Structures are given as C-alpha cells and as structure tokens.
XYZ file of C-alpha atoms in Angstrom:
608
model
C 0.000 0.000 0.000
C 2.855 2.420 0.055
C 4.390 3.805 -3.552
C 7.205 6.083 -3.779
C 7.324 9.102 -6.131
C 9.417 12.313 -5.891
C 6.452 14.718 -5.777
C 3.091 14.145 -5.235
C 0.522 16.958 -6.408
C -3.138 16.866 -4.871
C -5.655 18.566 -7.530
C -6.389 18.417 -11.189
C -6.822 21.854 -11.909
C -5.376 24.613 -13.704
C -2.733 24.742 -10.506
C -2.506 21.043 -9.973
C -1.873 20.611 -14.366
C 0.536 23.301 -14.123
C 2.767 21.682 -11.259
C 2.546 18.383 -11.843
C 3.981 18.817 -15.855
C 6.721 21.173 -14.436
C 7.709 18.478 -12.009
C 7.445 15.516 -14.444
C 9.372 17.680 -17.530
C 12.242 18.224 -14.729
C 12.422 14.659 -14.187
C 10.556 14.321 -10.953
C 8.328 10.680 -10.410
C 5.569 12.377 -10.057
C 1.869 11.624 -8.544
C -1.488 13.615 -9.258
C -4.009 12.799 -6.908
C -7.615 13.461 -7.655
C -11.115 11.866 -6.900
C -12.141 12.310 -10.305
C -9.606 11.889 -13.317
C -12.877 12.880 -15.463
C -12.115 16.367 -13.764
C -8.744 17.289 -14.643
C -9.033 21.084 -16.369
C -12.724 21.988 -15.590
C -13.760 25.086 -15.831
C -15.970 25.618 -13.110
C -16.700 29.588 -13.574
C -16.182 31.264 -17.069
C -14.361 28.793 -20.135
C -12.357 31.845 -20.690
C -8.512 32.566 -20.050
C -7.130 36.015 -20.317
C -7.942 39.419 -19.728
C -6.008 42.537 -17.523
C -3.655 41.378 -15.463
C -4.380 37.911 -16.339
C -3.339 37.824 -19.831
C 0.008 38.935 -18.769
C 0.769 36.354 -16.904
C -0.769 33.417 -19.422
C 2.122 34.917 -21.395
C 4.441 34.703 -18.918
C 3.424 31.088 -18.579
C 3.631 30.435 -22.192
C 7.175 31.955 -21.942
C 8.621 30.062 -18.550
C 7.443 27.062 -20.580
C 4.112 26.336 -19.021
C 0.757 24.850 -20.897
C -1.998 27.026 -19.837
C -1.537 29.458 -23.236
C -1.251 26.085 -25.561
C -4.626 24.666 -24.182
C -6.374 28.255 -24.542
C -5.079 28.662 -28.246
C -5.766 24.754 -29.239
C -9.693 25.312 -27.707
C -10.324 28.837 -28.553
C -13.920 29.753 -29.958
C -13.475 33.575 -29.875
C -10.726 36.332 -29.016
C -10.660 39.936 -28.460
C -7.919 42.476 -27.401
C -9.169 44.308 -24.172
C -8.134 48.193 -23.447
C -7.109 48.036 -27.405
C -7.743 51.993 -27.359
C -5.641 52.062 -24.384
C -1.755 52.033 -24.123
C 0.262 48.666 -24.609
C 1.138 48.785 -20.677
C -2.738 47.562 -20.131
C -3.845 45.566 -23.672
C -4.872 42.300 -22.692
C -5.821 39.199 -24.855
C -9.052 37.230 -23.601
C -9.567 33.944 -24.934
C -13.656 32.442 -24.508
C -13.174 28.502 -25.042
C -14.664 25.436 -26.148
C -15.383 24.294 -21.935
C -15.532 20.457 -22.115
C -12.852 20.782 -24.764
C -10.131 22.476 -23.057
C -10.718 19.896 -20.113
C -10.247 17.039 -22.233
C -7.180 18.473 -23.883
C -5.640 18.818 -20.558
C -6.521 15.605 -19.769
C -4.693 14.115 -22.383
C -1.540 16.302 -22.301
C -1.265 15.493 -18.826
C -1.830 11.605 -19.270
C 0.597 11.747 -22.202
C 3.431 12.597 -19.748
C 5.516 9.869 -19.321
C 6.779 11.132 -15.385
C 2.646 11.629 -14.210
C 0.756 9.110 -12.516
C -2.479 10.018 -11.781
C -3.743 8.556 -8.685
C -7.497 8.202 -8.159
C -7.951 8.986 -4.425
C -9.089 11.629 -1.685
C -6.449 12.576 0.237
C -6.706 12.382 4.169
C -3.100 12.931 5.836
C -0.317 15.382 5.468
C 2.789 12.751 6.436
C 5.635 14.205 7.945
C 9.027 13.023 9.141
C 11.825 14.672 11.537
C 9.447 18.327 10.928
C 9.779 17.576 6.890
C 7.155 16.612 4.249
C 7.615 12.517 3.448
C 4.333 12.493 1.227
C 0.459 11.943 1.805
C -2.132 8.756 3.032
C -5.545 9.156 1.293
C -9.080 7.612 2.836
C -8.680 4.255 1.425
C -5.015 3.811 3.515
C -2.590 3.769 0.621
C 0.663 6.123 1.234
C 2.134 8.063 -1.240
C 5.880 9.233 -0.011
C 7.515 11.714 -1.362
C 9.925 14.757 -0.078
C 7.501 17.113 -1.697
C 3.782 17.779 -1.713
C 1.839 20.417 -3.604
C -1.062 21.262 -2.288
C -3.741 22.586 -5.350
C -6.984 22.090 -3.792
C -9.095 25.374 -4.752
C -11.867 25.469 -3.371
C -12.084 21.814 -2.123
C -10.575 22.569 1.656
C -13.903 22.099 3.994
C -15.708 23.444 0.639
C -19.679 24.197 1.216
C -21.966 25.437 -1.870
C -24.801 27.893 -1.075
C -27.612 28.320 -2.801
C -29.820 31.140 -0.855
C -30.521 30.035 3.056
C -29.502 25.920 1.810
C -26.164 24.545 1.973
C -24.328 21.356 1.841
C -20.526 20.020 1.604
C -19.485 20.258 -1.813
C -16.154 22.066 -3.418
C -18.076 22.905 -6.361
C -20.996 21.949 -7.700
C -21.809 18.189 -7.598
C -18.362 17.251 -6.038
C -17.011 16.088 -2.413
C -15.237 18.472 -0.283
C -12.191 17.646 0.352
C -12.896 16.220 4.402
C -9.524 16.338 5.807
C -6.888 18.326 4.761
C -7.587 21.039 6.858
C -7.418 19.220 10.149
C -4.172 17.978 9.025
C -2.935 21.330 8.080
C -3.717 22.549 11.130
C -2.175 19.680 12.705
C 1.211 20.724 10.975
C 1.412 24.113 12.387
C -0.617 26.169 9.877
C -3.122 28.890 10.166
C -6.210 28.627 7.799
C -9.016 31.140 6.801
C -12.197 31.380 5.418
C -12.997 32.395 1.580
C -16.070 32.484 -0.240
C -16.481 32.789 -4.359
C -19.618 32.168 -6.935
C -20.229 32.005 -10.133
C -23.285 32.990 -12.666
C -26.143 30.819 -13.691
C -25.653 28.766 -17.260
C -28.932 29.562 -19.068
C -30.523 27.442 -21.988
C -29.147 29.282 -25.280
C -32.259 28.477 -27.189
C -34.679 30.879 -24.515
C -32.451 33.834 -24.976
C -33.335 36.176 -28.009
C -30.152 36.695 -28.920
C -31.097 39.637 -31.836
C -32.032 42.495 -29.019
C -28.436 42.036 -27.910
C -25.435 43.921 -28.467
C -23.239 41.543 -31.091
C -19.147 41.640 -29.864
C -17.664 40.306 -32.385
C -14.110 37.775 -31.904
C -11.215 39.752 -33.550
C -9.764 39.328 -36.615
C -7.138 37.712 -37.275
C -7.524 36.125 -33.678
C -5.271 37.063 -30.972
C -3.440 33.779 -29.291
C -0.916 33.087 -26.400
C 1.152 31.033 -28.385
C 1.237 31.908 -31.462
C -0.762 28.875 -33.061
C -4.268 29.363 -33.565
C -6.425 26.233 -32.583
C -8.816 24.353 -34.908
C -12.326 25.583 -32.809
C -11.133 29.171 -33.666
C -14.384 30.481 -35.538
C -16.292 33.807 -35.499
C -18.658 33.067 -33.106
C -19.184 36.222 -31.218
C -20.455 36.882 -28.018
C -23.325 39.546 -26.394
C -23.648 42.350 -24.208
C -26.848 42.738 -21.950
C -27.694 44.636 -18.905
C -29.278 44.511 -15.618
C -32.258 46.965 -15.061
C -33.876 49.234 -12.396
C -36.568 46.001 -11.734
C -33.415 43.798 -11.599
C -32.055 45.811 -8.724
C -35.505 46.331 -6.930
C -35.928 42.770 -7.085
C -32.528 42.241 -5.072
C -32.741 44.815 -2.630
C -36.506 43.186 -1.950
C -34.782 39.488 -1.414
C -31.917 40.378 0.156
C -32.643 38.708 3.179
C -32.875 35.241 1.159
C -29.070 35.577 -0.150
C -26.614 33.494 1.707
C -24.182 36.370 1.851
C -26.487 38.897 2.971
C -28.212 37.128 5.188
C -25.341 36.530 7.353
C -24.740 32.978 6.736
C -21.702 32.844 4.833
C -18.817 33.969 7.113
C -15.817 34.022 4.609
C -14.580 37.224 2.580
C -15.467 37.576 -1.038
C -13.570 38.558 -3.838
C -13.771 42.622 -3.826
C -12.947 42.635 -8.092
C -15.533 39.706 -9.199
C -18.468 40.631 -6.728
C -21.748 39.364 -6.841
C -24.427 41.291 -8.293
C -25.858 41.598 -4.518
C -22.712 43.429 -3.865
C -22.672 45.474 -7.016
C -26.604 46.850 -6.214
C -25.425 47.161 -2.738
C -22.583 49.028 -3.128
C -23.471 50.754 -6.431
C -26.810 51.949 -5.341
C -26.693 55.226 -7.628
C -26.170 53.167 -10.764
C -29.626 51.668 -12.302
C -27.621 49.055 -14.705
C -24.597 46.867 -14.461
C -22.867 45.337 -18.285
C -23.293 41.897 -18.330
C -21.219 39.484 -20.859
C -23.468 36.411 -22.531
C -20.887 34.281 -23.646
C -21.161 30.602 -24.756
C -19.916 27.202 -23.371
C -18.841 26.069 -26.352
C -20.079 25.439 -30.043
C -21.852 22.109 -28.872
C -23.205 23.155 -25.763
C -27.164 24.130 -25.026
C -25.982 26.599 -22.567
C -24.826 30.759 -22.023
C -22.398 31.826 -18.942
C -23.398 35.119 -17.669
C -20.472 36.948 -16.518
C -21.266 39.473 -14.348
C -24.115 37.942 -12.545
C -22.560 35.738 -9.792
C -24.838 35.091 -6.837
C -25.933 33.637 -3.700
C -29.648 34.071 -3.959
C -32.060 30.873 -4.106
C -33.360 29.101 -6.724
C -36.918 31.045 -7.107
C -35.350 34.495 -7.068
C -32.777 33.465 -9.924
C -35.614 32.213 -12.063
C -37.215 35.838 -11.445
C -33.958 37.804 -11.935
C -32.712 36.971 -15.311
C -36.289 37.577 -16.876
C -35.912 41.171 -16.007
C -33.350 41.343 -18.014
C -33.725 42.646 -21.880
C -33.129 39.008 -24.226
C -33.840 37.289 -21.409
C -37.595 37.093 -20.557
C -38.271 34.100 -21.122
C -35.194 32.749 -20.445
C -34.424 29.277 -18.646
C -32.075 28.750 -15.888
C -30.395 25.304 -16.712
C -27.774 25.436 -13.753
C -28.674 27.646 -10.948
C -25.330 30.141 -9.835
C -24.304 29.349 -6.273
C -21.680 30.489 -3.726
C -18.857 28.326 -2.647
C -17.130 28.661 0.663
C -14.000 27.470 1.600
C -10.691 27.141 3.672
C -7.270 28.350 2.629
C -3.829 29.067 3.568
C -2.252 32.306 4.512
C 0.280 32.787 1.699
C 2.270 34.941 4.071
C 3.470 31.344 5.423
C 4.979 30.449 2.604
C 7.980 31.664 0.984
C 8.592 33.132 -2.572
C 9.140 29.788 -3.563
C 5.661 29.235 -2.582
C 6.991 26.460 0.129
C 5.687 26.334 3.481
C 7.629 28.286 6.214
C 6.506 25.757 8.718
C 6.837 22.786 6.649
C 9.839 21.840 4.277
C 8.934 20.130 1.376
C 4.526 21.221 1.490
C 4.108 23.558 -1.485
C 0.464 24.943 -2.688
C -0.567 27.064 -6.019
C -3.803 28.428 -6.444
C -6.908 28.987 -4.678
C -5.879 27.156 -1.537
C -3.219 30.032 -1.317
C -6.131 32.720 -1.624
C -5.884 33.833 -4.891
C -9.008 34.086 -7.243
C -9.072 32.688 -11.115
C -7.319 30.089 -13.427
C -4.681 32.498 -14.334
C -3.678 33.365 -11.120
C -3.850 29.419 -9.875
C -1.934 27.974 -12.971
C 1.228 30.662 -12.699
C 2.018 29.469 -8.702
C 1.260 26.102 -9.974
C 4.113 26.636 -12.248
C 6.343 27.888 -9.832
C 5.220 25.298 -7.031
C 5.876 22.441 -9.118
C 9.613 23.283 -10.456
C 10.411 24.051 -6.814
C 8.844 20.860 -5.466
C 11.046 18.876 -8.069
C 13.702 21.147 -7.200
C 13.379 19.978 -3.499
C 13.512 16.855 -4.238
C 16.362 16.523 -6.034
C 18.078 19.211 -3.427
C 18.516 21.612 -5.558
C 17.881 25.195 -4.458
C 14.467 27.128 -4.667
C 13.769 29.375 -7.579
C 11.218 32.245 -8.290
C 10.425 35.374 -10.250
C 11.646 38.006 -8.954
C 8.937 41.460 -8.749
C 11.185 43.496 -11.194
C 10.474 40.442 -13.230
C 6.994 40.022 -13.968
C 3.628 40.201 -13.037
C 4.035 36.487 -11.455
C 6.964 37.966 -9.382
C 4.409 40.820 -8.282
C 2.172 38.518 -7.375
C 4.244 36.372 -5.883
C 5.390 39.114 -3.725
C 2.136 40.594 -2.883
C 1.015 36.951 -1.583
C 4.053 36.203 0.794
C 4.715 39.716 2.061
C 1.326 40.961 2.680
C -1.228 38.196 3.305
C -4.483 38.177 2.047
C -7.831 38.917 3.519
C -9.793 38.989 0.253
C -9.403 36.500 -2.567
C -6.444 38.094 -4.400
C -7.035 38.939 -8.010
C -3.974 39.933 -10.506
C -4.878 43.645 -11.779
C -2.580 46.100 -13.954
C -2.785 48.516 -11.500
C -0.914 46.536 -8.717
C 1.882 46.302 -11.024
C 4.426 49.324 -10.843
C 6.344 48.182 -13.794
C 3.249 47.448 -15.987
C 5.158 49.755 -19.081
C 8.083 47.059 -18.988
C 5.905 44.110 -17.902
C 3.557 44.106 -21.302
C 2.420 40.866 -22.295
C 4.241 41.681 -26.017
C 7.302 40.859 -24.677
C 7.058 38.262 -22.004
C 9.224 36.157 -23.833
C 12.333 38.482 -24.210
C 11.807 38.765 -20.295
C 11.103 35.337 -19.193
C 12.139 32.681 -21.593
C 15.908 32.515 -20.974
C 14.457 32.007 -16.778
C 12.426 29.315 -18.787
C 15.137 27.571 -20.293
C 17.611 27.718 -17.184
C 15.162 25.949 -15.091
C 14.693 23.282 -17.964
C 11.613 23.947 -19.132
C 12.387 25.820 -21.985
C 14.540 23.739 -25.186
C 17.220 25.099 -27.228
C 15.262 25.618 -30.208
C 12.532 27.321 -28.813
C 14.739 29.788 -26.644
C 16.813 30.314 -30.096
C 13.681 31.238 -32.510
C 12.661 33.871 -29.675
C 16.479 35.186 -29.836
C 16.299 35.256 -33.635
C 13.152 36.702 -33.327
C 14.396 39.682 -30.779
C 17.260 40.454 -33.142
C 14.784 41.043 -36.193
C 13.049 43.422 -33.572
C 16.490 45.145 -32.729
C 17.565 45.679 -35.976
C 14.049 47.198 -37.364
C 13.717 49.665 -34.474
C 17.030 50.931 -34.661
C 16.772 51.605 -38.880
C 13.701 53.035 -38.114
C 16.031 55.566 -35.788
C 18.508 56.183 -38.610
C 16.407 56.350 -42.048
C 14.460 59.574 -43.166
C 11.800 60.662 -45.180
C 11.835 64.462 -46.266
C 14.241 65.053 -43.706
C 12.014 63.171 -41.049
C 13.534 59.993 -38.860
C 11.207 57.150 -40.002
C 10.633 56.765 -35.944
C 9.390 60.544 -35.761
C 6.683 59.408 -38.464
C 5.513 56.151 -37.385
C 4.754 58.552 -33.945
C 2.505 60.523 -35.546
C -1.480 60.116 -35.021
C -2.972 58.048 -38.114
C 0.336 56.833 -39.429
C 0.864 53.275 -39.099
C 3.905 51.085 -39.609
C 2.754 50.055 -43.575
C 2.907 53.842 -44.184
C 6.250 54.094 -42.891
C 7.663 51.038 -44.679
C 6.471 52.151 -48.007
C 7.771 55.209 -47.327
C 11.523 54.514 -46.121
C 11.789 51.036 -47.527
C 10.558 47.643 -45.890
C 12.508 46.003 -43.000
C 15.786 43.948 -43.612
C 14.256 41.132 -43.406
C 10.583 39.853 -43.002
C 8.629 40.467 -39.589
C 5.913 38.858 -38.058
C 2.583 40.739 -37.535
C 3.727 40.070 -33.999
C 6.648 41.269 -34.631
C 5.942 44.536 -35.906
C 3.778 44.938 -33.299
C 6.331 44.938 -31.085
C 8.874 47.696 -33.126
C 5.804 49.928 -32.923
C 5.422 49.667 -29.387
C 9.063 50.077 -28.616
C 9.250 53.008 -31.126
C 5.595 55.025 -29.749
C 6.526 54.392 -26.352
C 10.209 55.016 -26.587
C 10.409 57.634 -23.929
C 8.469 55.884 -21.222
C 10.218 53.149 -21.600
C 13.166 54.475 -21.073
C 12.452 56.453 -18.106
C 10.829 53.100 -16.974
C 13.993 51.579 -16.839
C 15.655 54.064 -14.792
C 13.146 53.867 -12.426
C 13.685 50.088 -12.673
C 17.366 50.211 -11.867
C 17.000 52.210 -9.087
C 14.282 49.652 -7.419
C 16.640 46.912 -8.903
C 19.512 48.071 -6.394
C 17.075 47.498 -3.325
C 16.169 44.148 -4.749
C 19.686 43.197 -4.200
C 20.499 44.800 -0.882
C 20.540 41.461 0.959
C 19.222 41.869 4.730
C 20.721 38.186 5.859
C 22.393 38.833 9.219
C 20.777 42.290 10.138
C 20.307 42.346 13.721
C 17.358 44.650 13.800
C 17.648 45.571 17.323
C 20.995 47.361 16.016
C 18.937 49.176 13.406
C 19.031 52.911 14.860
C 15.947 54.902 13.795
C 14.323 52.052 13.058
C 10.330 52.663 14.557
C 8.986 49.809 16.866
C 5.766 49.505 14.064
C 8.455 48.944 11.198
C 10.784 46.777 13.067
C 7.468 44.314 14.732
C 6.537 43.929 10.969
C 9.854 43.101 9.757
C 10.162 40.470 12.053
C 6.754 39.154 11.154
C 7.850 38.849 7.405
C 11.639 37.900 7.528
C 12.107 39.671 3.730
C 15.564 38.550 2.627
C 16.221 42.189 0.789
C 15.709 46.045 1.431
C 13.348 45.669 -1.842
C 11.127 43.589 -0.254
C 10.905 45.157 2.959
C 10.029 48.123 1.454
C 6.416 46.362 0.385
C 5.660 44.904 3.922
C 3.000 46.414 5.134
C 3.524 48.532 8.680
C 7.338 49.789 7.446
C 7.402 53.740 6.759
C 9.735 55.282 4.449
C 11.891 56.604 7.475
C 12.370 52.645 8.020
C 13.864 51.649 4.854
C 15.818 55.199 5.300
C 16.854 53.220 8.897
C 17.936 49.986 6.758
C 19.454 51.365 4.062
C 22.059 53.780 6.401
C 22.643 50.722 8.345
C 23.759 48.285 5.609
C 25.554 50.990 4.104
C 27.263 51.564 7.409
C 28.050 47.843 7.735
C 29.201 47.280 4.169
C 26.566 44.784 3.469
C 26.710 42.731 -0.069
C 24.018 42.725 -2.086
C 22.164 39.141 -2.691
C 21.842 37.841 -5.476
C 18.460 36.267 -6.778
C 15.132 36.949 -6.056
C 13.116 38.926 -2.913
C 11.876 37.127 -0.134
C-alpha cells in the first residue's frame, strides 16, 4: 500500500496541471491525486482565459514554458484584445473557449506525460518526518511518499456550496469536499481562513433572443498566447446585456434570502468579481450593471453570464434573469451558487511558494487565496519546479517582482497576506510599461530555459526573433523621409507602420505581424520606456540589498511599528521590505544607512 514518487501533487486543476507537468518535464516521479480523473481542467466559472492582469501572466506562462496558453489557443472559440484603445502597458488578450474541450485536452496532455501518474484517491493525511514533508495517506489507507507535496486544492478545503438560506458540503458543484486536509494542516502548524467565491447561472441558449443584444464580435485575425491558432477558432461572437432598475428592486426586496447577505456565509469575497448583490449594494446610484453572454462552447445548449454571480435561491434566480432585456423568457439550466472554503495564509509560505513551517509542502492556487485560473496555474508553475527542485536538493527558484507580473504577485502573496481573494490587476503592477504581455518572452524565456523547461530551439527562434526586432527599431532611428527619422513618423497620429515602410523602404528582413507589433510599441513608447527603466534600476539596487544577518535591534531609527513587521515577514532584501506592510519610508531610510554603514553585499536572486 505504500508507492514512492518524488512529488506528489493533490488537484487536477489549472494549478494542480501546471505543477505536476513542471515536475514531471524536470524529471521528478511524479503523482497527481484526484477523486475524479474525469475532472482534470474543468472550468468551473467562465471557459475563458485572459484578460487585464491575467493575460500577462498566461504569457508569462507560455514563456517560462508552461501549458496554460497552448490549451487556450488549441480550444479557442473567440478572441478579443481588451483596453485596445488604451496604451500597450494595459492591452490584454481574452480567450472564450470550447469548456468540455479544453478539459479534455488537458486531460490528455497530462496523461501523455511519461513522469505523471495520476492517482485516483481523496487525500486524508499530510505525512511528515523529523518536521519535513515525506508524502500523503488518502481515505482508502494507501501512502504516497515523497519529499515534496503540492497542495492545489481550490476550493475543495472544507468546501460548502450555497444556494440562498440551503447549503451542503461540496467544493463545487456536484463534487465532495475535500474532508480532511484542513485538520491535518492545522495539525502541521498552519493557520487557515475562510474564503467564499460564486459564479453565474448557465442559461438554456435556445430561450435567450439573442437579436435584441449587443453583437461583440471575436477579432480578426484572432489574438493567441502562443502563437498557433487552434482548430475551434471560428467567429462566433459573443453579447452584451444589462441589468435593469426592476433587476435591482428585485434584489434589494430578497436580500434577506441571499446566503451572503443574510449573514450565513462567514468568509470574505472577492472585492474585483463581486456578486451582483454586492454590485446593487454598493453601487446603489447606478440603475444598470454590463453583463457578458458568452457561450460554453459550439456544442453546448448553454450561455455563462459573466457578471451575474450570486448567492440568492433558486426562485429568485428564475425571477432575476427575466428582467433582463433578451432574457424574458429565459431558462435557468444550472442555478449560480456560492462556494465557501478554507485556505492558507500565503504569508506562510515563501517566494518559492513552500511552506515556512513545513519543508517540502508547497500549494498554487486557490488554496493560497488567490481568485481565477490564471492566477492558480502561474504558482502552480512555480510550485511544481520548486517541489522537483526539493527533491532533487537543488535550491528554490522564483520570479523576482522586477520580473513580472508572477513575481508581483508572488510578492504581494508572501509579504502581505491576504484577507480577500487576491485577483492579478494592472494597476498593482508598478512596472506594468516594462511588464507588457508583447514581450514576455524576451523577459522570461531565458528564466524558462535555465530551469529546464524551456529547449534550445525554442529559446533560439525567440532570440532570432528579438534580433529582427532590434535591428528594425534601430533603422527606423537612422532612415528619413523628407528630412524626417522614419521613428518621428511612425509617432505621428494616423500613421501606421505600412505607411512608414512604403515610405523609407521595408525592413531587412521579413517580420511577423507580432513582430511589428512589437517595433511599434518600442518606437511610440520610446520615452516611457526608457524612463521606466531608470526607475527600474534604481528599485533593482534594493532588490539586491541582501538583509541576511541584520540584527534589527541594532537598526538605529528604526520605529517599533516597522521593526514588529519586519520580524513578522523575515524579507531577505531592502526591496522587499520596502512592500511589507507597517514599514514607513523613514524605516527603509533606517535599513538602508545601516547596511551601508556595515558594508553589506548585495544578494543575489530573487526577494523574499
């Protein structure tokens, strides 16, 4: 009853996928344990991938040589460009997919990998030796060992579903919580907390009159993560709708019947994916909300609508949706629901995403409070390469902030906590200019390759295609039209790169539409670039201002607020304890004097 593997990963989705291919591709015997095999990849909420702050890091993904940006593109059904009037710091690509296609085509990537055996089983037991991970027991008394564990349970953990005042045990809908890990968790010296989430009724396509909505159109040619545009790819669009002023009376009339508002649900919702309770509640002046009608798939009966998560019953959902215009007489064929849940406090882990309190128990995802696939298959990434890592006793990786918008995240998880599902955003990201999803690649890949995820091949056709980029942008800062730099031109409103080209002569050699994409972007936003890499360097220096060894009782200046908080958070540099929350500027003034003063090194690597 006992099997030995190298890392065993508990969960199937977009986390769990993530870590256990990372481990298996580095060569780690690795486990994924799951109930349900049938499960792997389901999209419980939206089929969709993408969008701000999320689409960033699917291409960061893509670039560190993860899958989640190959399963979008193979299952795609529409794409659009969000913020495309906007600047390139906050375009983001959102993919809608083919639902019980993109599960089945993680399925089989992941059962195609010769290092992954998936294990059909609940786990029950945490196993630890001498204070150290040695694997899991599930409920039927097998025992998986293994140095490392990766823990990518969403919203399994003690999960309960609401629908209005009724409950039961369920991590989503129609599955088993998971019954155990918690206690076993806690048993190992961790603190858990309480989360809650939803998602939006599915309603029967064929009741919706689709002609009084507002057509959105997929774009053309469609955007991808990967460059490969899937087979689904068609141009199926999707609809815009709206609540109403009889939508919102009818909630603020039932409010006592919704699980949240009625007091029942104790965990903390997500504050950027609220329900539409919250949104009437807290929007009281506005008489509509946008909602997004967007199909399943091209074989499916059934519409998502995003924008209408709830927690109200049954009855009051039936009423709801007929009040709004398309939709009156509409069918509800799966009723929306709140989930609640357990999860970790990421500020026990480290940057690595492994435990503080545990060596060798990683998690990724939900379970570390984070909201959304995006969000859950990035640490799943990084969880997964560090748990093979551990096993082979190698030292921990990570993306550093300066990095990426995984390394922001990253950061924001470990140094700050949570107390709210944590959703990526733009706007969290200082170095959003430098961090576009355009050029994820020339940040990332060569990180990608150096952990061995990343082959030769691929890491040289990004290089060859960099140099193509090089060499345009800079004749484009040498040639001239009538006197004019070619880059002065292409700068001016309602010129576009064709005009430019035909008018100073085309590239040396052939670009990409991608490709030009990216000169034009690196030519209109010259300037801010460039004074976003100054302001980069002189972050960068902090980042490697190592704090090992600072005795912060010897710290003069230092206030007692600042020096309680850096305790609390152990950050390994002065760039990281410049984000934990409680120190003042006046403290990293206090740091800074004192490791100049003591001829401290600086570290090299990433924040913790």
């Amino acid at each position: 009853m006992k099997r030995e593997f190298d890392v065993v990963v508990i969960g199937g989705g977009h986390a769990g996928i993530e870590a256990a291919l990372a481990a298996a591709r580095l060569g780690a015997r690795t486990a994924m344990v799951l109930p349900n095999p049938d499960k792997i990849g389901v999209m419980p909420c939206n089929p969709a991938v993408g969008g701000p702050g999320k689409s960033q890091l699917v291409f960061e993904l893509q670039a560190l040589g993860g899958e989640m940006g190959r399963l979008a593109d193979l299952t795609a059904i529409h794409t659009r460009t969000l913020n495309a009037s906007k600047g390139a710091a906050v375009q983001s690509l959102r993919v809608q997919n083919e639902r019980d296609g993109y599960a089945a085509a993680a399925r089989a990537v992941v059962e195609a990998e010769a290092g992954i055996e998936v294990v059909r089983a609940e786990a029950a037991e945490i196993i630890r030796h001498e204070d150290a991970v040695a694997g899991v027991s599930t409920t039927d008394g097998r025992v998986l060992a293994a140095p490392a564990v990766v823990l990518c349970t969403g919203t399994f953990l003690a999960g309960v579903v609401w629908y209005g005042k009724r409950q039961r045990p369920a991590g989503r809908q129609g599955e088993a919580p998971a019954r155990h890990l918690s206690a076993s968790l806690r048993a190992t010296g961790h603190d858990l907390i309480r989360l809650k989430t939803g998602t939006p009724p599915r309603i029967r396509a064929d009741s919706v009159d689709l002609s009084v909505l507002q057509e959105v159109p997929s774009d053309d040619p469609p955007g991808t993560f990967s460059g490969v545009p899937g087979p689904r790819m068609t141009s199926t669009p999707t609809w815009l709708t709206r609540t109403t002023p009889a939508t919102h009376a009818l909630i603020q009339e039932h409010l006592h019947e919704s699980a949240m508002y009625g007091g029942d649900i104790e965990g903390a919702g997500p504050r950027y994916c609220p329900s539409i309770e919250d949104k009437v509640v807290r929007f009281s002046d506005k008489d509509h909300h946008l909602l997004f009608v967007e199909p399943d798939g091209l074989d499916t009966s059934e519409l998502y609508l995003q924008g209408l998560s709830s927690s109200m019953p049954p009855h009051v959902q039936d009423e709801m949706i007929r009040t709004l215009p398309g939709f009156e007489r509409a069918r509800i064929h799966r009723y929306a629901y709140a989930v609640e849940y357990d999860a970790l406090d990421p500020a026990q882990l480290d940057v690595g995403l492994m435990s503080r309190r545990l060596p060798g128990l990683f998690s990724a995802g939900q379970i570390n409070g984070t909201s959304g696939y995006e969000e859950a298959a990035a640490q799943g990434l990084v969880a997964g390469v560090n748990a093979a890592r551990h096993a082979a006793g190698m030292a921990r990786v990570t993306v550093r902030r300066d990095q990426g918008y995984l390394g922001v995240m990253l950061d924001d998880l470990v140094r700050w906590g949570i107390e709210e599902p944590y959703r990526m955003l733009t706007s969290r990201n200082e170095y959003r200019l430098l961090h576009r999803q355009d050029n994820a690649d020339e940040r990332l890949m060569a990180l990608g390759h150096e952990w061995g995820l990343v082959g030769d091949a691929e890491l040289a056709r990004h290089r060859a295609s960099d140099e193509r980029v090089r060499r345009e942008v800079e004749r484009l800062a040498s040639v001239r039209h009538d006197g004019v730099l070619a880059a002065t031109l292409l700068c001016r409103p309602g010129v576009e790169y064709e005009d430019v080209a035909r008018l100073t002569g085309p590239a040396r050699e052939a670009l990409s539409a991608g490709e030009v994409a990216r000169v034009v972007t690196l030519v209109r936003y010259a300037a801010y670039i460039d004074r976003a890499n100054r302001q980069l360097g002189g972050r960068a220096a902090y980042e490697r201002m190592s704090l090992d060894g600072v005795d912060l009782e010897r710290v003069a200046s230092l206030s007692n607020e600042g020096r309680a908080a850096l305790r609390r958070a152990a950050p390994a540099t002065l760039g990281a304890a410049q984000r934990v929350r409680g120190v003042r500027d006046s403290d990293v003034t206090a740091l800074l004097v004192h490791l100049k003063g003591h001829h401290h090194v600086a570290a090299e690597g990433a924040s913790g």
